[in-house]
Amino acid sequence: MRLLFVGDVVGDSGQQMIKEYLPKLKRKFHPQATIVNGENATKGRGINESVYKSFLQTGADVVTMGNHTWDNREIQDFIGGAKKLIRPANFSANQVPGIGHTIININQQKLAVIDLQGRVFMTPSDDPFAVVQDILEEVKKETDFIFIDFHAETTSEKEAIAWFLDGQVSAVVGTHTHVPTNDARILPKGTAFMSDVGMTGPYDGILGMKRENVIGRFLSQMPTRFEVDETGRQTLSACVIDIDDKTGHAKKIFPVLINDDHPFMD
Amino acid sequence: MRLLFVGDVVGDSGQQMIKEYLPKLKRKFHPQATIVNGENATKGRGINESVYKSFLQTGADVVTMGNHTWDNREIQDFIGGAKKLIRPANFSANQVPGIGHTIININQQKLAVIDLQGRVFMTPSDDPFAVVQDILEEVKKETDFIFIDFHAETTSEKEAIAWFLDGQVSAVVGTHTHVPTNDARILPKGTAFMSDVGMTGPYDGILGMKRENVIGRFLSQMPTRFEVDETGRQTLSACVIDIDDKTGHAKKIFPVLINDDHPFMD
Amino acid sequence: MRLLFVGDVVGDSGQQMIKEYLPKLKRKFHPQATIVNGENATKGRGINESVYKSFLQTGADVVTMGNHTWDNREIQDFIGGAKKLIRPANFSANQVPGIGHTIININQQKLAVIDLQGRVFMTPSDDPFAVVQDILEEVKKETDFIFIDFHAETTSEKEAIAWFLDGQVSAVVGTHTHVPTNDARILPKGTAFMSDVGMTGPYDGILGMKRENVIGRFLSQMPTRFEVDETGRQTLSACVIDIDDKTGHAKKIFPVLINDDHPFMD
Amino acid sequence: MRLLFVGDVVGDSGQQMIKEYLPKLKRKFHPQATIVNGENATKGRGINESVYKSFLQTGADVVTMGNHTWDNREIQDFIGGAKKLIRPANFSANQVPGIGHTIININQQKLAVIDLQGRVFMTPSDDPFAVVQDILEEVKKETDFIFIDFHAETTSEKEAIAWFLDGQVSAVVGTHTHVPTNDARILPKGTAFMSDVGMTGPYDGILGMKRENVIGRFLSQMPTRFEVDETGRQTLSACVIDIDDKTGHAKKIFPVLINDDHPFMD
Ligand SMILES: [Fe+2]
Ligand SMILES: [Fe+2]
Ligand SMILES: [Fe+2]
Ligand SMILES: [Fe+2]
Ligand SMILES: [Fe+2]
Ligand SMILES: [Fe+2]
Ligand SMILES: [Fe+2]
Ligand SMILES: [Fe+2]
């Protein structure tokens, strides 16, 4: 089984990259399942229903979220019925709407997709190490094909959960920093890992936001409204993961970047 | 001018990689100057004099530090006289020993190397945006060849300072997360940038530390003494930067990784 | 029912204050139960068995802990069998030894004592709002006399949990900042509250630690080993709470300070 | 010289308390100078010109600010010309408008008022320990009557700067936590200190904000818009400081609270 995972889509710019390149990437890599992190898809903050649906129409099978899940208030109106939209599973149990993992059918097989959020330097949440074990106990009854989007700030927490889960899941791929890392690898017991897949959207912003606002904040420490840098060049950050059809272990993981420094090639 | 920069050397394992591969890298890439981040070189915490000197002997021209600068108390005995050792320049002015930048001679040219530390999710320090401007005002009188090791946690602060300095310095390369990023690029006005060059030392630890200790800490949140994972495989993370001899602007930056997934090739 | 609660005992200095004044305070106020926070009792960091036992001998019925619970490694040897020692109940479930609440007999009545830790600006832990509800569901079957030591940094989290539990428990008293607050009050539905009861030990230290070390750290941001300021004057910080014998609601709460600015009077 | 200092005024509720009780407090205590922290005066976030002016008209001589300084955008229009309004002096030098200290005339004497912000668990700022030394060097030429509002989160930073400045300034009084502390004292060399003077405004809110919103945030960790709790009972938190007319050292400091648990008495 081959998976394609696209990192944090930011704003209109990110949506355009999805519309233009997701079909091309699917034609090039032939993934059986496509997962997109959409936590910044609508104006950089959260996601609304129309963008969520457009991702499904363009070819996403599951949309994952992160710390920006609730930033667009529209999500509260449709998350209850959105079966392909998952938010971090370790958000305060029973206090928030939505689901934290889902299992989708791919031909004769099943793929579990789990969304988790880290705790270091982030809003408090339930323990991702404990929550993922509970979920795995349940999910493992149905399938060994398990993909985890671990939305976290620090490399230590990302490496720790990946090594902790090595051999139990097919892949742990980080998101949230908006910068792709150069550490994609298969851990010794068969779990594919990379610390962060990076973002999709403005290539010349700062994490996708207008540079002058972010730099201004660092210079003055005065509060600034960040806005997506919608006018410049664009990037897409993703990874491809090959999973052994018998064991659920990963065989291969490699990054995919599309931007002026990494032009797309068919 | 070509620079070679090697990321956070961790413990004996990292020292061995330096001894084995720094000469090979110099033979392969022929850098005019070699810079090594040594903040974790002695047992993972700080650096002592013998390790510092061994780095110089193996071919480093400047050794940079970071938030672990003071962890090994021996540094206080020799930092005052160590002309090739720099700690973050924005450490509390006049309250700490050592220097934050240096200028070295390379043939007929001069290279300024500046060490800075970020403030987001880190110990308080003086404003790196303000401090770097003060240093540049002085340094620019002597040279346009300027390399900055920006030791910081978040990608936002790293991208912000790089864009802020674009065109004013030859390169801004991040350290501290111990994970190499896949975003090396030349910014529009000529500054080479990558968010993090990654670490040098244990390949199967968590940021170079023994996995069981780090995972144990995440599971129990009980205090744990982290130790360098000195028994397993090893990695080296670096980058090479080519600077235009007339302008001081960067022409090229590319990452260098040496480990089982990226074998060294002459 | 009357309770006496003594805040964070720090080092030998704090132990001496307990030995000298706990008997006097009991003679003066006649509490039915005495609770002492001992998280800094042994050299400022954690507690060992001999200090724990001396607290019980001097008149403590329950000893509570906080973020320093594990700092003295001896605790691991005796916490399993220490029935009057409780650590925060929302420490990672099933991953750490010890208990987070206890019920003691006082004449014909029962008193539940619960220890909880905040999450804002502290080491990650399980959700105290969720955990306390689970505990209350169980404890409420046995008694309505319920005292909570909420060990937390911010006033917002302290006020929030107190108002959240107003009417459900007899008292929520904060610890951890080592500074007594002047906000003791009975909330509208009957829960006694004060943000922080303060510390017991050195009166001229900084949070009980030697001033020069702490100030030195702020000036230089260099790592410093903090030590208890064992030579100077001393303080004791406590509060007394009166609980209605029928309802379990609080009728009264007032602070008790003993130091040169607040001399003890029989 | 006697000073009256009123802690963080929050919203309309806090403004009403100022209007009603500031004149009464001045009649009761006869301070030569009155200082009011107004960082939350306008709807809980910052201050606008009309509220600033109303404070001066009601009897404030200086208005201090804190981390909420810039929350109300109107401030940018009038802070440049507002001579009695000071924001933390250690905000990024030369990057923000306004001033961080002022000297006012009181009969034949001068009083310097300095506003500073802490760095622990707060937005990065310049080093308050370094900045205050620079200011004192200048201010000491004109007067020994010096009052400092230290707006900070942690008790450690507050105690550290007070002890650091002991004997150099008349008083260091903390703000920001919105909870009055019970530690008012004269340090050995003559500086009056209390960790936090507390807030002025809603008495039944959480730090002045509507309880349901704050508790809801802690339960769900979903983003919530906090609003001032304008409907309930009210509190005023202040302190009075007596300074020796010859030395500038403090002779006395005591807290003043006005609320249902501490009724105002003429
Ligand atoms: Fe994101
Ligand atoms: Fe995120
Ligand atoms: Fe490092
Ligand atoms: Fe570091
Ligand atoms: Fe404590
Ligand atoms: Fe504590
Ligand atoms: Fe405030
Ligand atoms: Fe504040």
CSV table of C-alpha atoms and ligand atoms in Angstrom, one decimal, chain B residues 8 37 39-40 65-69 117 122 151-153 175-178, ligand 4:
chain,number,residue,atom,x,y,z
B,8,ASP,CA,25.7,20.2,17.0
B,37,ASN,CA,28.7,23.7,16.6
B,39,GLU,CA,27.5,22.9,22.4
B,40,ASN,CA,26.9,19.2,23.1
B,65,MET,CA,27.9,27.1,21.0
B,66,GLY,CA,24.2,27.5,22.1
B,67,ASN,CA,21.9,27.1,25.1
B,68,HIS,CA,24.2,24.4,26.5
B,69,THR,CA,27.2,26.7,26.6
B,117,GLN,CA,20.3,32.4,20.2
B,122,MET,CA,14.2,29.4,25.3
B,151,HIS,CA,20.6,28.6,17.7
B,152,ALA,CA,16.8,28.5,18.1
B,153,GLU,CA,13.8,26.3,18.7
B,175,THR,CA,20.9,24.8,14.9
B,176,HIS,CA,19.4,23.4,18.2
B,177,THR,CA,16.7,21.0,17.1
B,178,HIS,CA,19.2,18.3,16.1
E,4,FE,FE,20.7,23.7,21.8
